[in-house]
Structure formats: structure tokens, C-alpha cells
XYZ file of C-alpha atoms in Angstrom:
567
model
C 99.370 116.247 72.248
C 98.257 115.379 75.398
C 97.761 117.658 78.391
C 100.292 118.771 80.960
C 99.604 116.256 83.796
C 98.641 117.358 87.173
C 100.859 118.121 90.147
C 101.663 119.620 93.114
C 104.730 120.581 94.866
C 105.038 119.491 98.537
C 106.186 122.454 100.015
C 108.050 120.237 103.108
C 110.529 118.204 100.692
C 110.566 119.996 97.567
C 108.971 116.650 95.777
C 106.509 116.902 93.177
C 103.618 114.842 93.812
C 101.518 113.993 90.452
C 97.501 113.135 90.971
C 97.512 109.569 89.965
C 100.333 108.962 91.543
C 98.876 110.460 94.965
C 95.757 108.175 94.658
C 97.299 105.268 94.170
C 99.856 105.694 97.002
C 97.080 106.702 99.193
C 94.685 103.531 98.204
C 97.683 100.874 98.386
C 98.956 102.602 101.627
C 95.182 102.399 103.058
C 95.003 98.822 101.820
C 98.119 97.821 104.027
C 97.328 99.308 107.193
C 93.987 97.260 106.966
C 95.781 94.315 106.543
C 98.291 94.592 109.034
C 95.015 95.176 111.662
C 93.817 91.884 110.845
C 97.102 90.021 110.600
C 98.327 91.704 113.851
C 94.904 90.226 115.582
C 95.836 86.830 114.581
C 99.475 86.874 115.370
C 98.343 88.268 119.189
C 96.208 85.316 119.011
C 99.029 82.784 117.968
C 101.455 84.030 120.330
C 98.865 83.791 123.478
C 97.983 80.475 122.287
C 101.943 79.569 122.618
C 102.019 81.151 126.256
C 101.397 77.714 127.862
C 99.589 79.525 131.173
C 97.281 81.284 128.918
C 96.676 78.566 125.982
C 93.942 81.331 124.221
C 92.948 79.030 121.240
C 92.052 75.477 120.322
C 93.702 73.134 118.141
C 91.659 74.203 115.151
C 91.641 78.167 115.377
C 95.865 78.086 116.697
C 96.215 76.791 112.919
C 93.834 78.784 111.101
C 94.881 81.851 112.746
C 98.887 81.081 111.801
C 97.773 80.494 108.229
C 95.767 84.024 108.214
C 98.427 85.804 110.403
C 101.078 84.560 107.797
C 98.598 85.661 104.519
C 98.240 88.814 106.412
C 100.923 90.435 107.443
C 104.050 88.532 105.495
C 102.099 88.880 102.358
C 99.479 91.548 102.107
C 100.585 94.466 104.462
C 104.098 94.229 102.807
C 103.233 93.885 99.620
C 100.567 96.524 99.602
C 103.227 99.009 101.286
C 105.907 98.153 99.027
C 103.670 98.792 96.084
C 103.020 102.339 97.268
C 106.598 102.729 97.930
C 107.193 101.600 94.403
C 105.304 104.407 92.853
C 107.167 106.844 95.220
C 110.296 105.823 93.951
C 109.430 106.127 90.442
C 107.257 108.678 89.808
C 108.038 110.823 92.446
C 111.671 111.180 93.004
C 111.830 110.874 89.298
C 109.523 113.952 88.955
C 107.397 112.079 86.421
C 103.962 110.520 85.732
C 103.131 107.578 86.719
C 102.985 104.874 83.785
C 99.780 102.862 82.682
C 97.674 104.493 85.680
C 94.488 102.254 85.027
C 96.848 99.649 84.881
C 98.016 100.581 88.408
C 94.448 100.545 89.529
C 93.699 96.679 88.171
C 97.042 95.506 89.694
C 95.439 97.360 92.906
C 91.934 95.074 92.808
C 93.079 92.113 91.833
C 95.401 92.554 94.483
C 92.614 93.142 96.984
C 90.572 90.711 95.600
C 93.028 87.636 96.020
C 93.672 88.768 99.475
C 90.347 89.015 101.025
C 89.782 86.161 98.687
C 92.397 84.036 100.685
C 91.331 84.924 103.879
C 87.616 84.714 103.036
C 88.814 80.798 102.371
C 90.743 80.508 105.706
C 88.011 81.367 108.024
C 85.417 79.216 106.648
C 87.736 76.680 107.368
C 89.751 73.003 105.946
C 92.455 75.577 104.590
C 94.364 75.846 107.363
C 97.580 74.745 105.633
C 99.691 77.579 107.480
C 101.552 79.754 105.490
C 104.790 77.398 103.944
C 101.371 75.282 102.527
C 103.033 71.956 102.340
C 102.037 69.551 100.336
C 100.979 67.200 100.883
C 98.376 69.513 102.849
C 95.434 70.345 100.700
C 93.804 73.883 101.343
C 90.201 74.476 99.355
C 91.021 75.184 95.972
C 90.252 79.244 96.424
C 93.024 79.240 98.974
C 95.531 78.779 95.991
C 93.666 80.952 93.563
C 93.603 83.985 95.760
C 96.913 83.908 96.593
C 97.225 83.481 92.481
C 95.363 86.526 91.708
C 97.259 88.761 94.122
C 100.675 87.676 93.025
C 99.356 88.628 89.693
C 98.556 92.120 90.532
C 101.418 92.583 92.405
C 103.341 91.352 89.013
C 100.999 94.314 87.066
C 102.166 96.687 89.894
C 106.265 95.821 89.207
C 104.908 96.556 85.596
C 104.009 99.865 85.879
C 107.237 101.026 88.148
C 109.377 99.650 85.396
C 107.078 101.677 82.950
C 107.363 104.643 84.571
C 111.304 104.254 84.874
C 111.348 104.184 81.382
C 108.948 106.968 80.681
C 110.960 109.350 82.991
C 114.014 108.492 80.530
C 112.086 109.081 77.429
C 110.947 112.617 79.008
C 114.088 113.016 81.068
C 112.682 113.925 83.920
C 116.033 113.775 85.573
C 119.806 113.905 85.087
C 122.231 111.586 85.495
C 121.370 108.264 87.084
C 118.165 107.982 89.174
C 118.649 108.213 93.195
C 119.846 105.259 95.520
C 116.549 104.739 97.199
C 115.128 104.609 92.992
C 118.270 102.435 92.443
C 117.119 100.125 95.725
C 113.474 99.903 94.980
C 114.584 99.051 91.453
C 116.662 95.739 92.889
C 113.638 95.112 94.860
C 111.284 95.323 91.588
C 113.803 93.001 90.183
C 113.545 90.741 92.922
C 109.723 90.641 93.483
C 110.152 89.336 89.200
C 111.924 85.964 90.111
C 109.551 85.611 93.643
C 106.251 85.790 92.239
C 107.288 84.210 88.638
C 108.671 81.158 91.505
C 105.373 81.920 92.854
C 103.229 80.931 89.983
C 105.266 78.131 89.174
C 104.229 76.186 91.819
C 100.893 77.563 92.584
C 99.226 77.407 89.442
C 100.116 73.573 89.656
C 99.116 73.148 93.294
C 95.656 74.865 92.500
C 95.393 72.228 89.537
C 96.032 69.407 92.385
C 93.388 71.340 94.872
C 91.174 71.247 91.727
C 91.462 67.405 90.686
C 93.050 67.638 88.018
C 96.268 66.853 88.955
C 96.898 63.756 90.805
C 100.181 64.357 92.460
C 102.560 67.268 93.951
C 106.121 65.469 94.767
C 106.843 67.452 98.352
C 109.999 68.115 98.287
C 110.213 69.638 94.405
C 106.644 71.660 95.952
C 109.493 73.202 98.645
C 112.497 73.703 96.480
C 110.067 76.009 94.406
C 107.896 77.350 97.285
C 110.966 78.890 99.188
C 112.319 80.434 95.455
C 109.110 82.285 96.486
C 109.097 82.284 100.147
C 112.143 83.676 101.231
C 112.985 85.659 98.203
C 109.679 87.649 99.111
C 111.450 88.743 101.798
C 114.786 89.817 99.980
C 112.332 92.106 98.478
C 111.185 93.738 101.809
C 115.142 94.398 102.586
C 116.115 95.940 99.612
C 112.856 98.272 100.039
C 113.335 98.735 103.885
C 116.941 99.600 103.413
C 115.999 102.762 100.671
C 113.559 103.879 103.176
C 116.569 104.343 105.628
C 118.593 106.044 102.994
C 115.495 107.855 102.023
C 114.729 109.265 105.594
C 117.985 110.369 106.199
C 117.861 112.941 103.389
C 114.530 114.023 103.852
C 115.199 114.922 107.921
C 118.811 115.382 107.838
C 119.390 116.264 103.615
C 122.096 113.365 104.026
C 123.875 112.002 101.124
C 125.511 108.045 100.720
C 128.961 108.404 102.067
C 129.871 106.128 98.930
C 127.207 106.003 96.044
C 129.267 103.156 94.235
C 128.940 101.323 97.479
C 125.381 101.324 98.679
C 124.655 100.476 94.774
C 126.926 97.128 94.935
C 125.445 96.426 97.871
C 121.926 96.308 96.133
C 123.720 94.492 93.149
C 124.550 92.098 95.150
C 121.452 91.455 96.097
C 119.887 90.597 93.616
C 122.737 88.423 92.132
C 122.884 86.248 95.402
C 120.397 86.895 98.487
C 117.142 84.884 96.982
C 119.913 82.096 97.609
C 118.937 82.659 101.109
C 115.817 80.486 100.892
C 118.399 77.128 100.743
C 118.613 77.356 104.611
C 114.742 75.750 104.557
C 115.677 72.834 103.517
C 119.128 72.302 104.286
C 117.446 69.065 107.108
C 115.853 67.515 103.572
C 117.978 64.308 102.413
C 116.672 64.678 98.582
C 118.928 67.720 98.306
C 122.172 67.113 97.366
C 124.921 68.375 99.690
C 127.000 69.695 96.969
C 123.904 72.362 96.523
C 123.375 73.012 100.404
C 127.326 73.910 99.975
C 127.470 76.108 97.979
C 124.032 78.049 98.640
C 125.305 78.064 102.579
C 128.995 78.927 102.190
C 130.329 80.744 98.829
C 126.934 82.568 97.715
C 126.199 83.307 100.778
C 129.118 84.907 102.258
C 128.089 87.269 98.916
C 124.588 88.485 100.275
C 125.760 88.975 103.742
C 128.350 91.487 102.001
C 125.537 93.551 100.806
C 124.485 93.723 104.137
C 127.484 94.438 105.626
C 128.248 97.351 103.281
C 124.534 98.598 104.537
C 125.388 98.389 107.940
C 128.295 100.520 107.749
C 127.219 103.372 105.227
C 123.836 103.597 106.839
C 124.771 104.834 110.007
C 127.739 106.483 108.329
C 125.503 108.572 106.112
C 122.972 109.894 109.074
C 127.124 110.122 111.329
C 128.477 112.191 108.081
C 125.042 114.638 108.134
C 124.707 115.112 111.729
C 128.172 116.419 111.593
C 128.093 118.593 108.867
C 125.625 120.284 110.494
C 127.541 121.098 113.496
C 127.226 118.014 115.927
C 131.063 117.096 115.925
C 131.889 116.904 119.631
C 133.040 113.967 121.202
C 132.109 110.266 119.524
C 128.633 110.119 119.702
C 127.049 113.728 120.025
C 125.868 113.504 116.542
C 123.449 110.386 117.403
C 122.664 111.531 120.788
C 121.495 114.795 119.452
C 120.198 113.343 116.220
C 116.038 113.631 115.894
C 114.751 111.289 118.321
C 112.048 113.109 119.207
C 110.543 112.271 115.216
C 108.805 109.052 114.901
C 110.237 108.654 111.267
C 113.544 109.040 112.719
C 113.874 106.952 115.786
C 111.648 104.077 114.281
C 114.341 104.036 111.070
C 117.186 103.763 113.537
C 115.756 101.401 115.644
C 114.804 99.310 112.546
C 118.275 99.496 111.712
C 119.474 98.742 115.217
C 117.547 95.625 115.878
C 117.391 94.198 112.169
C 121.555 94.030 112.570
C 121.582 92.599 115.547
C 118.835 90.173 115.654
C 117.780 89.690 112.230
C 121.065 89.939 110.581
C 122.959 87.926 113.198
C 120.861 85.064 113.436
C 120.281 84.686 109.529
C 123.866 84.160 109.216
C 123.618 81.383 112.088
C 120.253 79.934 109.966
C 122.533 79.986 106.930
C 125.089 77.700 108.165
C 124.283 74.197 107.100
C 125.748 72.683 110.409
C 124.010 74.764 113.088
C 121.393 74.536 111.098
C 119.874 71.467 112.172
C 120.071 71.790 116.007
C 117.602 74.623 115.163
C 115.455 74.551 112.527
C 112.136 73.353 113.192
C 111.843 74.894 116.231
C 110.493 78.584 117.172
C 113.643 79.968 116.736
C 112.855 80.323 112.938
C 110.239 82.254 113.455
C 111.961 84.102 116.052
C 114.127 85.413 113.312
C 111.350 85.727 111.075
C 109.883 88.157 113.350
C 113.531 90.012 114.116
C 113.369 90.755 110.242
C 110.015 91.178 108.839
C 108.839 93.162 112.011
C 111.788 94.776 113.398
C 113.067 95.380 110.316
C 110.221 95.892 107.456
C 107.348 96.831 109.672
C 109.108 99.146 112.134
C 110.404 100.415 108.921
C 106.927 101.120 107.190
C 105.518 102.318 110.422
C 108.383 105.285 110.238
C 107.501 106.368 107.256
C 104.080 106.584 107.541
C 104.635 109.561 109.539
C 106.513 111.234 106.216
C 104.145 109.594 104.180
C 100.586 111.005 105.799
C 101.625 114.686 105.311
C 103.173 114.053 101.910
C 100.943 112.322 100.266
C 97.198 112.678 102.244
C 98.230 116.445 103.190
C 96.986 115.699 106.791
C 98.463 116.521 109.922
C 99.744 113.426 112.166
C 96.546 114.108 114.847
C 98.328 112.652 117.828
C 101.961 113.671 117.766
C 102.902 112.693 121.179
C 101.109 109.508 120.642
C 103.581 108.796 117.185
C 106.505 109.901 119.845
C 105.955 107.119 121.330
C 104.746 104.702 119.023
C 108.490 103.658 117.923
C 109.757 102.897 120.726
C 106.228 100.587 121.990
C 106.620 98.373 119.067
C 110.280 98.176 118.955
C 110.522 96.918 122.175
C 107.650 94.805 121.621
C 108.579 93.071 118.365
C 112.620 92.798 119.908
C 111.253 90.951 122.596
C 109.242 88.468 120.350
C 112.339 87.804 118.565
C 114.794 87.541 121.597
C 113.038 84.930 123.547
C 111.700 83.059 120.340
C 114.772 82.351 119.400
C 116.033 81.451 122.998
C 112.700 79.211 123.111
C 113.942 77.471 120.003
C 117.738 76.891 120.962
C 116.017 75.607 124.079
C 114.226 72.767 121.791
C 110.753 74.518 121.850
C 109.120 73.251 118.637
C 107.848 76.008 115.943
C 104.395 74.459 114.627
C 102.853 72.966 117.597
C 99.681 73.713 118.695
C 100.599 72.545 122.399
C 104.251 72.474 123.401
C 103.499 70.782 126.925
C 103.086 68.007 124.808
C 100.254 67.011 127.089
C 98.156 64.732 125.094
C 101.217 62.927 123.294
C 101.728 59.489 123.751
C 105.337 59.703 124.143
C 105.936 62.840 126.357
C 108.899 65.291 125.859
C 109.992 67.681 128.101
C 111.131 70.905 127.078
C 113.240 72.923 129.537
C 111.986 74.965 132.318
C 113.125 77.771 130.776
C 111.859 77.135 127.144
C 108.315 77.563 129.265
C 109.346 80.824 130.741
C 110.807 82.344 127.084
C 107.575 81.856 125.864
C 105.263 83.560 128.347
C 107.961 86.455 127.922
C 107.270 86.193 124.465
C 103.212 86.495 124.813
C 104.198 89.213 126.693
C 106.185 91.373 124.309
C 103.395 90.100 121.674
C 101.314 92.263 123.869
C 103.675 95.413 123.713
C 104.175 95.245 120.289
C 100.517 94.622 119.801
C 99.748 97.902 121.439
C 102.292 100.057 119.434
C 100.749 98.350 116.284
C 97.160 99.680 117.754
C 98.990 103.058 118.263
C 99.934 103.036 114.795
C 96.861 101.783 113.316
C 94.671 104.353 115.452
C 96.726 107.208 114.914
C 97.555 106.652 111.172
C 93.649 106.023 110.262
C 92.821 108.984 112.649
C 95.294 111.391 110.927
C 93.964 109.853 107.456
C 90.531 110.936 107.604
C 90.147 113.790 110.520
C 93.913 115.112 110.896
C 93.958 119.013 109.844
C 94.320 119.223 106.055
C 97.938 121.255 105.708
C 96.970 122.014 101.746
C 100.188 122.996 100.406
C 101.454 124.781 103.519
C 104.774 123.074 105.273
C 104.014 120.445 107.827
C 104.751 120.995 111.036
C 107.719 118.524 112.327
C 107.993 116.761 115.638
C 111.730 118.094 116.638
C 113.974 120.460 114.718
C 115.190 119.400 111.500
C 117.802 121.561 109.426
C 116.227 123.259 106.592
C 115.833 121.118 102.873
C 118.544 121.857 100.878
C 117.789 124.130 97.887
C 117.013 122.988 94.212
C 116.652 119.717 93.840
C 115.745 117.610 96.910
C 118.719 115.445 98.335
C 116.595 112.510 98.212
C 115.886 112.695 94.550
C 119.393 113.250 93.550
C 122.559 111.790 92.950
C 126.073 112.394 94.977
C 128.043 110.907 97.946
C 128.781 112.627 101.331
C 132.278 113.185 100.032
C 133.813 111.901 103.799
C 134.491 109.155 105.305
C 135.104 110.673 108.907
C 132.927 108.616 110.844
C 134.606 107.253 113.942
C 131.416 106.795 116.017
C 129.995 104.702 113.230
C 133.380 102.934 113.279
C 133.026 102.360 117.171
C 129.605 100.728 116.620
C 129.837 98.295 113.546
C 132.711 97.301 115.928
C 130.422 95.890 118.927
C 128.230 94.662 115.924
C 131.003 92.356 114.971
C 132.559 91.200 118.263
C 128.700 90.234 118.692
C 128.467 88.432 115.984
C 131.677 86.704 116.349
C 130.756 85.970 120.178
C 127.064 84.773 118.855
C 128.288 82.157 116.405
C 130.999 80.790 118.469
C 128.420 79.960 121.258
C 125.983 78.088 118.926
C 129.255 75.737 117.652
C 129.449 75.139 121.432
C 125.625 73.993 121.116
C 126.286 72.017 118.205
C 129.339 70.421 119.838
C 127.515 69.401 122.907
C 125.290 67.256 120.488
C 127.374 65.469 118.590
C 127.911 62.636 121.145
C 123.975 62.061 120.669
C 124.413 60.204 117.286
């Protein structure tokens, strides 16, 4: 028989917290926030580069800093994060040891190794392929093999969370089904399967080509496979960011789903139809038949945004349902207005949630539709909505939690609590910005991969609004902001790490009053709904989200219309 494993009980949530388990969230957790330094450096770089008045980089770096930024922070601070969320969900909301641990540690190196392997190959130059890596663009062949070795230990990592969901059902380590944020990082597992399987299908091949020993990668069959990987990578960072909202409302606030059966089709539904997002990259390619660019923009689609949708309302719903069964019931709003702002994981969750839905949300649906499409899609509006859903939606996300995760899992103190106050609020703004004026930039015709969008030096000169010029100063400076709430983050989450007061197994000290964890079993690691659906300020605000949206998409027909007599 083998020994009782190792744990503690953190006396803050009620979780148990086994050793392996604490290691390896600490080392992947570690590994992220080093990443997202780096990547954060180059994408301040890019974005000062775009601010025509400032014009930071030459032609070379601009392009070898977007490839890095891109490697960085879409790839290996998400990834790494998501990993260590991973092992959360499993082994401990599932009270149970972690699967394969030495396992968990090779998917951990190999994972480091093809990242600083990648970036290694970047800097030194003739891989500066960006991060889509067209073909026929040819990066040094260790370009291709780093990013292979990481997507391999990320594959390991999805290994061992599936392991360990099926070791805490041998053991029954719980009753009933597993929780909703389990349940989401479960779809996002699923998920992260078909990406980096898409992954290797058309990397393996491309390193081949890099190598010499194959002579040919057709470009557009290198895309149709590339964006299987692409943009499903960020279907997984959705399905994780939206448990983490579920997850921090019943840890602060002990709230419960308002509909279990809900939230749960909602992640169904993701995996069944929102990789088909990644069709809206190539719905300007002519070898792609229309009848597919149908379909994937209309019927399937309409599918994944209903996920969403069912997010957006039970979301706020479940932090509206809490907030009043704890007393906050006057009036329409007192229940958000008096809800825990003054916590870091709190108000950097809602604002996640706030801006994703608006900007991320809204303006995917716009991407998705084959028609508007093309008066917008190689410009920087792309990766103004990019930004308005990996950043304000993933990152802010991560960020939040950090401030849960630091005295959960290192037993440390947050050592600047007025600092992580603020933090939130710094990058939100920050990272909003980028994505508002991006995206006004690009329906303005500003172009998304060009080094110089004067177009000084071109032999047939174009000239981009007036106003395309000003968007894009305004977005170098909200790249600043949200540059220094990611140095606030950095600095205070690598300060807490290694010098913030050790709480042992005493409760942590919270930022604003929070109402006491419920007894037993910890709401986050159970099962149950809210059992109400009295939520009328919730009601009131999926309402504006909708006449916005409505609004929105009937003034980019107006664009479209305004074109047609162009052809």
C-alpha cells in the first residue's frame, strides 16, 4: 500500500492543497509571470513602433519583436497559467492527488524548454515570421521545433488533468458530479486536445520544410490547419477564464450558478462549435469554398455565441443572486455597488467580464460575419479584438486570481495591498484602450502588419485618415497604461512570491470584507444552483449589452454599404 499523500488544508477556503500539486502550481504559475514580462516588453515595443510620432523600432526589430510578443504572451504566459489552473481544478477542488506527478514535471520542462527555445531562435534573428508563421515565410528550423516541444508538454500536462479526473473517481474523492469551474476547465482540456493535435499537424511538416526535407508547404492548406490551432488556442483561454469568474465568485461571495444545467451547456457548446471560430481568418481566401465560409459564419456560429450569451447572463446573475442573499437587496444595483471592489480578485474578474462582453464579444461576432468581414480584416482592427479578448479578458482574468492564488498556494501575504487595489483598474483601462482605438484604427483602413503605416517609403502612397493617425498614438498611449499595471502586477506578484510574510496555515488577511466561507464543503468545490432567478439588475444590464450590440452591427452594415459602389 502506498502512503497517505501529503496535504494541507487552507484555512481561508476550506481547500485541501496536496504537495505535488502545490509545487507544480507554484513552478507553472512562476513560469508565466516570467513570460508575460518579456512578452509585455515586446508588445510596449510594437505598439510605440505603431505610434507614427514616436516610430521606437526599425524595420527589422518591429517584426522580430511581434513574432516574440506573439510567442510570449498568446502562447507561453497562457499556457503556463492555464496549466496551473488545470491542476487546481483537478486535484484540488476534487480533493485528490495529483496524477503521474513526474509526469507533470516533464510536461513542465519541455514546456520551458521549447519556449525559451523559440525565443532563443527569434532574437538571433531570420525567424521573424510573426506569430500566424505563413508560409511561405521560412523561420530557422528551431523556430518550429520549439514551438513543437512545448505543444508537446502542454499535451503531457492535459494528460495528467485527465489522469487525475479519473483517479479522483476511482478514490471518490467527491460526490456527485465534479464542480462547474472542474466541468469548464475540463471543456478547456478538451479543447487544448484538438488545438495542439491541429498544432502538430502542421508543424511537424513545416519543421520538415525548414529542415529540407520537404520541398513544398501549399499556403493556403498551411492556414486552414494553422488557425484549427490558432484560434482554437484561444477557445481554450475562454472556457478557462470563464471558470475563474465562476470560481471567484464562490470563493469571495460563496456564490452558486443560478442554473448548473445552464453554465454546463454553455461549456458544451463550446466545445461542439467555438474552434469553428478560426473560419473568420480566412473568410478573404478564394480557395475556400463559400459553402464552408457559410456555414462556419452563420449556423455554427450563431451556436458558440450562445454559449457566450448564456455566460453573460448567469455570470453576473450568480455574483447579483449572492450579493443579495447576503443582504444587499435595495434598489437595482446596491448589490454591485456594494459588491468587493476594494479586492483585486474581485474588481479585475468583473472588469474582465465587463470589457470581454463588450469589446471582445461584440466585435468577434462582427469578425464572424463573412460580409463585414472583408472591409476589416487585415487591418489593426483584428488585433484590436485580439487584444479586447486575450488581455481584457484572459490576462485581466489571470492577473485576478493571482491575488487568490499567492496566499493559497505560496502561503505569502500580497506585500503591497494598496498597490494590487489598484492594479485592476491600471491595466483595465490600459488594455480597453488598446482595443478601442485599434479597432477604430482598423475600421479607419489602418493596416495590421505594417512596419510603417505613413506609408512613407512606398512607391504608390496611401493615405490613411487623419484620424486613423490620432487612434494610434491613443493607442501607444494606453499601451503605456496597461504596460504599467502589467509592471504593477509583475512587481508585486514576484515581491509577494519570495519576501511577502509567510501566513503558514493561518487565514489570509483580505483586502475588503467578505462574508464568511460557507461550512463543510467549500462552495467552489461543490455542486448546486443558486435556486433564484431574481436578478433584475442583471436583467437591466445584459439589456444595454444587447441594444449595444444591435446598435454596433447595424453601424458596420452602414460601413459596408458605403463600399459597395467601389466595385
Amino acid at each position: 500500500m502506498s502512503a497517505t499523500p501529503q496535504y494541507r488544508v487552507c484555512p481561508t477556503t476550506g481547500l485541501k492543497v496536496f504537495g505535488a500539486t502545490q509545487a507544480l502550481i507554484k513552478a507553472n504559475a512562476v513560469a508565466a509571470v516570467v513570460f508575460l514580462a518579456v512578452g509585455g516588453l515586446f508588445g510596449l515595443s510594437v505598439a510605440l513602433t505603431r505610434w507614427p510620432d514616436v516610430h521606437l523600432l526599425p524595420m527589422d526589430w518591429f517584426y522580430l519583436a511581434l513574432t516574440a510578443h506573439g510567442l510570449d504572451v498568446l502562447l507561453c504566459w497562457i499556457i503556463f497559467f492555464e496549466v496551473a489552473v488545470l491542476y487546481f481544478a483537478s486535484s484540488v477542488l476534487l480533493n485528490c492527488r495529483l496524477a503521474a506527478p513526474r509526469m507533470a514535471w516533464l510536461a513542465f520542462w519541455l514546456m520551458v524548454i521549447g519556449g525559451v527555445l523559440t525565443n532563443i531562435t527569434v532574437l538571433q534573428g531570420n525567424s521573424s515570421v510573426m506569430f500566424t508563421s505563413y508560409t511561405p515565410l521560412q523561420a530557422a528550423p528551431n523556430f518550429y521545433l520549439g514551438l513543437i516541444i512545448f505543444a508537446v508538454g502542454a499535451l503531457i500536462a492535459c494528460g495528467v488533468f485527465f489522469g487525475t479526473l479519473v483517479l479522483a473517481k476511482d478514490e471518490r474523492t467527491y460526490e456527485g458530479s465534479v464542480p462547474l469551474v472542474t466541468f469548464g476547465a475540463l471543456t478547456a482540456a478538451i479543447i487544448a486536445v484538438f488545438t495542439l493535435a491541429s498544432g502538430a499537424i502542421i508543424l511537424v511538416p513545416t519543421w520538415l520544410w525548414s529542415l529540407g526535407y520537404i520541398s513544398h508547404i501549399d499556403p493556403l492548406m498551411y492556414k486552414l490547419v494553422w488557425w484549427a490551432m490558432g484560434h482554437s488556442s484561444q477557445q481554450i483561454n475562454v472556457s478557462v477564464h470563464v471558470s475563474l469568474w465562476y470560481a471567484v465568485a464562490a470563493i469571495l461571495l460563496g456564490a452558486k450558478p443560478l442554473s448548473e444545467k445552464a453554465s454546463r451547456l454553455a461549456f458544451l457548446l463550446y466545445i461542439f462549435f467555438l474552434q469553428l471560430a478560426s473560419a473568420h481568418h480566412l473568410l478573404v481566401e478564394p480557395g475556400v469554398g463559400s459553402e464552408w465560409k457559410i456555414f462556419n459564419t452563420s449556423y455554427a456560429m450563431y451556436l458558440a455565441v450562445l454559449g457566450s450569451m448564456i455566460h453573460a447572463m448567469t455570470v453576473p446573475g450568480t455574483i447579483e443572486a449572492a450579493q443579495r442573499r447576503l443582504g444587499f437587496n435595495k434598489g437595482m444595483f446596491e448589490w454591485l455597488r456594494k459588491a468587493p471592489w476594494g479586492n483585486p480578485a474581485f474588481s479585475g474578474v468583473f472588469l474582465s467580464l465587463v470589457l470581454f462582453g463588450f469589446l471582445g464579444g461584440i466585435s468577434g461576432v462582427v469578425l464572424g460575419t463573412e460580409q463585414i468581414n472583408l472591409i476589416m480584416h487585415n487591418t489593426v482592427y483584428a488585433p484590436g479584438h485580439f487584444h479586447a479578448t486575450v488581455v481584457t479578458g484572459t490576462t485581466l482574468t489571470f492577473m485576478a486570481v493571482t491575488y487568490l492564488l499567492v496566499p493559497l498556494v505560496f502561503q505569502r501575504e500580497i506585500m503591497f495591498p494598496r498597490m494590487a487595489k489598484l492594479q485592476p483598474y491600471v491595466f483595465a483601462i490600459g488594455a480597453g484602450g488598446i482595443s478601442l482605438f485599434m479597432m477604430a484604427a482598423g475600421t479607419l483602413g489602418v493596416p495590421r502588419r505594417h512596419w510603417d503605416i505613413t506609408f512613407a517609403d512606398s512607391i504608390f502612397p496611401y493615405q490613411i485618415p487623419s484620424a486613423g493617425f490620432l487612434m494610434m498614438a491613443l493607442n501607444g498611449v494606453c499601451a503605456i497604461l496597461a504596460a504599467t499595471g502589467g509592471l504593477m502586477y509583475i512587481v508585486n506578484t514576484v515581491a509577494s512570491v519570495f519576501f511577502g510574510k509567510r501566513t503558514g496555515d493561518a487565514p489570509v488577511k483580505t483586502y475588503a470584507a467578505t462574508p464568511a466561507q460557507a461550512m463543510g464543503r467549500p462552495v467552489v468545490a461543490d455542486y448546486g444552483s443558486a435556486g433564484t432567478m431574481y436578478i433584475p439588475g442583471t436583467i437591466v444590464l445584459v439589456g444595454v449589452f444587447f441594444v449595444s450590440f444591435v446598435l454596433y452591427y447595424y453601424v458596420n452594415w452602414k460601413y459596408l454599404a458605403e463600399v459597395w459602389p467601389l466595385r
